[in-house]
Amino acid sequence: VQLQASGGGLVQAGGSLTLTCASSRRILTFNSMNWYRQAPGKQRELVATLTLDAVTTYSDSVKGRFTISRDNFENTLYLHMYSLKPEDTAVYYCNAVVTGYISDQTYWGQGTLVTVSS
């Protein structure tokens, strides 16, 4: 399974950006897909989750500003980011999980850098 993240770049505070994660496998075979981010010197944190049955959850830091969505036909996951803040600067990773009885299978994309200037 390959996850290809793209869409990062430099944006001014208050601006918007959409990240894309293209999957080589049908995304409806994943139990959940997620966006994580890792800022310089910080641990990777979970930003948004979209489950197989279309339930979405967000971290408090992005709730109301970010939206996770998917295109089942294009096998693509999105993260629509609005009202960006300098503290949103990070490398963003997409992630997919297949839940198993014994252990989960987890797949990661390569990351895409988002830089928000003040």
C-alpha positions as protocol buffer text, in pm:
chain_id: "A"
residue {
  index: 1
  type: VAL
  ca { x: 0 y: 0 z: 0 }
}
residue {
  index: 2
  type: GLN
  ca { x: 129 y: 344 z: -92 }
}
residue {
  index: 3
  type: LEU
  ca { x: -3 y: 672 z: 42 }
}
residue {
  index: 4
  type: GLN
  ca { x: 111 y: 981 z: -145 }
}
residue {
  index: 5
  type: ALA
  ca { x: 59 y: 1308 z: 38 }
}
residue {
  index: 6
  type: SER
  ca { x: 78 y: 1640 z: -143 }
}
residue {
  index: 7
  type: GLY
  ca { x: -51 y: 1995 z: -133 }
}
residue {
  index: 8
  type: GLY
  ca { x: 174 y: 2149 z: 128 }
}
residue {
  index: 9
  type: GLY
  ca { x: 334 y: 2487 z: 82 }
}
residue {
  index: 10
  type: LEU
  ca { x: 380 y: 2834 z: 219 }
}
residue {
  index: 11
  type: VAL
  ca { x: 70 y: 3030 z: 311 }
}
residue {
  index: 12
  type: GLN
  ca { x: 4 y: 3346 z: 508 }
}
residue {
  index: 13
  type: ALA
  ca { x: -178 y: 3337 z: 838 }
}
residue {
  index: 14
  type: GLY
  ca { x: -552 y: 3337 z: 780 }
}
residue {
  index: 15
  type: GLY
  ca { x: -513 y: 3159 z: 450 }
}
residue {
  index: 16
  type: SER
  ca { x: -632 y: 2820 z: 334 }
}
residue {
  index: 17
  type: LEU
  ca { x: -473 y: 2508 z: 197 }
}
residue {
  index: 18
  type: THR
  ca { x: -594 y: 2162 z: 99 }
}
residue {
  index: 19
  type: LEU
  ca { x: -380 y: 1854 z: 147 }
}
residue {
  index: 20
  type: THR
  ca { x: -432 y: 1544 z: -63 }
}
residue {
  index: 21
  type: CYS
  ca { x: -344 y: 1183 z: 13 }
}
residue {
  index: 22
  type: ALA
  ca { x: -373 y: 943 z: -279 }
}
residue {
  index: 23
  type: SER
  ca { x: -396 y: 576 z: -193 }
}
residue {
  index: 24
  type: SER
  ca { x: -287 y: 287 z: -412 }
}
residue {
  index: 25
  type: ARG
  ca { x: -551 y: 74 z: -240 }
}
residue {
  index: 26
  type: ARG
  ca { x: -926 y: 126 z: -225 }
}
residue {
  index: 27
  type: ILE
  ca { x: -975 y: 354 z: 74 }
}
residue {
  index: 28
  type: LEU
  ca { x: -1298 y: 182 z: 173 }
}
residue {
  index: 29
  type: THR
  ca { x: -1083 y: -116 z: 276 }
}
residue {
  index: 30
  type: PHE
  ca { x: -936 y: 92 z: 558 }
}
residue {
  index: 31
  type: ASN
  ca { x: -1112 y: 109 z: 893 }
}
residue {
  index: 32
  type: SER
  ca { x: -993 y: 463 z: 937 }
}
residue {
  index: 33
  type: MET
  ca { x: -781 y: 726 z: 769 }
}
residue {
  index: 34
  type: ASN
  ca { x: -608 y: 1002 z: 957 }
}
residue {
  index: 35
  type: TRP
  ca { x: -400 y: 1313 z: 926 }
}
residue {
  index: 36
  type: TYR
  ca { x: -114 y: 1365 z: 1168 }
}
residue {
  index: 37
  type: ARG
  ca { x: 131 y: 1650 z: 1193 }
}
residue {
  index: 38
  type: GLN
  ca { x: 471 y: 1700 z: 1345 }
}
residue {
  index: 39
  type: ALA
  ca { x: 604 y: 2046 z: 1420 }
}
residue {
  index: 40
  type: PRO
  ca { x: 978 y: 2105 z: 1466 }
}
residue {
  index: 41
  type: GLY
  ca { x: 1091 y: 1976 z: 1803 }
}
residue {
  index: 42
  type: LYS
  ca { x: 750 y: 1832 z: 1888 }
}
residue {
  index: 43
  type: GLN
  ca { x: 591 y: 1491 z: 1887 }
}
residue {
  index: 44
  type: ARG
  ca { x: 366 y: 1379 z: 1607 }
}
residue {
  index: 45
  type: GLU
  ca { x: 5 y: 1455 z: 1689 }
}
residue {
  index: 46
  type: LEU
  ca { x: -325 y: 1331 z: 1553 }
}
residue {
  index: 47
  type: VAL
  ca { x: -512 y: 1610 z: 1377 }
}
residue {
  index: 48
  type: ALA
  ca { x: -818 y: 1450 z: 1216 }
}
residue {
  index: 49
  type: THR
  ca { x: -976 y: 1109 z: 1170 }
}
residue {
  index: 50
  type: LEU
  ca { x: -1229 y: 978 z: 920 }
}
residue {
  index: 51
  type: THR
  ca { x: -1367 y: 632 z: 989 }
}
residue {
  index: 52
  type: LEU
  ca { x: -1503 y: 382 z: 742 }
}
residue {
  index: 53
  type: ASP
  ca { x: -1857 y: 476 z: 842 }
}
residue {
  index: 54
  type: ALA
  ca { x: -1779 y: 843 z: 786 }
}
residue {
  index: 55
  type: VAL
  ca { x: -1741 y: 958 z: 1143 }
}
residue {
  index: 56
  type: THR
  ca { x: -1500 y: 1249 z: 1175 }
}
residue {
  index: 57
  type: THR
  ca { x: -1307 y: 1367 z: 1478 }
}
residue {
  index: 58
  type: TYR
  ca { x: -1062 y: 1653 z: 1521 }
}
residue {
  index: 59
  type: SER
  ca { x: -807 y: 1769 z: 1771 }
}
residue {
  index: 60
  type: ASP
  ca { x: -913 y: 2070 z: 1974 }
}
residue {
  index: 61
  type: SER
  ca { x: -643 y: 2279 z: 1809 }
}
residue {
  index: 62
  type: VAL
  ca { x: -798 y: 2247 z: 1462 }
}
residue {
  index: 63
  type: LYS
  ca { x: -1166 y: 2191 z: 1536 }
}
residue {
  index: 64
  type: GLY
  ca { x: -1379 y: 2432 z: 1339 }
}
residue {
  index: 65
  type: ARG
  ca { x: -1093 y: 2523 z: 1104 }
}
residue {
  index: 66
  type: PHE
  ca { x: -1000 y: 2191 z: 937 }
}
residue {
  index: 67
  type: THR
  ca { x: -1221 y: 1944 z: 754 }
}
residue {
  index: 68
  type: ILE
  ca { x: -1128 y: 1587 z: 665 }
}
residue {
  index: 69
  type: SER
  ca { x: -1299 y: 1427 z: 369 }
}
residue {
  index: 70
  type: ARG
  ca { x: -1249 y: 1158 z: 109 }
}
residue {
  index: 71
  type: ASP
  ca { x: -1331 y: 1071 z: -248 }
}
residue {
  index: 72
  type: ASN
  ca { x: -1415 y: 702 z: -258 }
}
residue {
  index: 73
  type: PHE
  ca { x: -1392 y: 680 z: -636 }
}
residue {
  index: 74
  type: GLU
  ca { x: -1055 y: 854 z: -656 }
}
residue {
  index: 75
  type: ASN
  ca { x: -928 y: 673 z: -343 }
}
residue {
  index: 76
  type: THR
  ca { x: -813 y: 1004 z: -206 }
}
residue {
  index: 77
  type: LEU
  ca { x: -819 y: 1158 z: 138 }
}
residue {
  index: 78
  type: TYR
  ca { x: -826 y: 1534 z: 188 }
}
residue {
  index: 79
  type: LEU
  ca { x: -757 y: 1780 z: 464 }
}
residue {
  index: 80
  type: HIS
  ca { x: -911 y: 2119 z: 400 }
}
residue {
  index: 81
  type: MET
  ca { x: -742 y: 2375 z: 621 }
}
residue {
  index: 82
  type: TYR
  ca { x: -888 y: 2721 z: 679 }
}
residue {
  index: 83
  type: SER
  ca { x: -793 y: 3017 z: 898 }
}
residue {
  index: 84
  type: LEU
  ca { x: -439 y: 2887 z: 919 }
}
residue {
  index: 85
  type: LYS
  ca { x: -219 y: 2998 z: 1205 }
}
residue {
  index: 86
  type: PRO
  ca { x: 161 y: 3002 z: 1239 }
}
residue {
  index: 87
  type: GLU
  ca { x: 127 y: 2723 z: 1496 }
}
residue {
  index: 88
  type: ASP
  ca { x: -18 y: 2500 z: 1222 }
}
residue {
  index: 89
  type: THR
  ca { x: 328 y: 2491 z: 1066 }
}
residue {
  index: 90
  type: ALA
  ca { x: 434 y: 2127 z: 1052 }
}
residue {
  index: 91
  type: VAL
  ca { x: 494 y: 1829 z: 832 }
}
residue {
  index: 92
  type: TYR
  ca { x: 156 y: 1667 z: 771 }
}
residue {
  index: 93
  type: TYR
  ca { x: 126 y: 1292 z: 728 }
}
residue {
  index: 94
  type: CYS
  ca { x: -163 y: 1083 z: 610 }
}
residue {
  index: 95
  type: ASN
  ca { x: -220 y: 748 z: 771 }
}
residue {
  index: 96
  type: ALA
  ca { x: -448 y: 451 z: 712 }
}
residue {
  index: 97
  type: VAL
  ca { x: -539 y: 174 z: 951 }
}
residue {
  index: 98
  type: VAL
  ca { x: -683 y: -171 z: 897 }
}
residue {
  index: 99
  type: THR
  ca { x: -810 y: -311 z: 1223 }
}
residue {
  index: 100
  type: GLY
  ca { x: -722 y: -675 z: 1290 }
}
residue {
  index: 101
  type: TYR
  ca { x: -813 y: -927 z: 1558 }
}
residue {
  index: 102
  type: ILE
  ca { x: -455 y: -958 z: 1678 }
}
residue {
  index: 103
  type: SER
  ca { x: -296 y: -638 z: 1555 }
}
residue {
  index: 104
  type: ASP
  ca { x: -369 y: -344 z: 1330 }
}
residue {
  index: 105
  type: GLN
  ca { x: -201 y: -274 z: 1000 }
}
residue {
  index: 106
  type: THR
  ca { x: -88 y: 85 z: 971 }
}
residue {
  index: 107
  type: TYR
  ca { x: 30 y: 266 z: 660 }
}
residue {
  index: 108
  type: TRP
  ca { x: 195 y: 608 z: 636 }
}
residue {
  index: 109
  type: GLY
  ca { x: 245 y: 859 z: 363 }
}
residue {
  index: 110
  type: GLN
  ca { x: 573 y: 1044 z: 324 }
}
residue {
  index: 111
  type: GLY
  ca { x: 462 y: 1380 z: 464 }
}
residue {
  index: 112
  type: THR
  ca { x: 405 y: 1721 z: 315 }
}
residue {
  index: 113
  type: LEU
  ca { x: 532 y: 2044 z: 468 }
}
residue {
  index: 114
  type: VAL
  ca { x: 293 y: 2325 z: 556 }
}
residue {
  index: 115
  type: THR
  ca { x: 444 y: 2658 z: 654 }
}
residue {
  index: 116
  type: VAL
  ca { x: 222 y: 2937 z: 780 }
}
residue {
  index: 117
  type: SER
  ca { x: 383 y: 3279 z: 794 }
}
residue {
  index: 118
  type: SER
  ca { x: 266 y: 3548 z: 1034 }
}
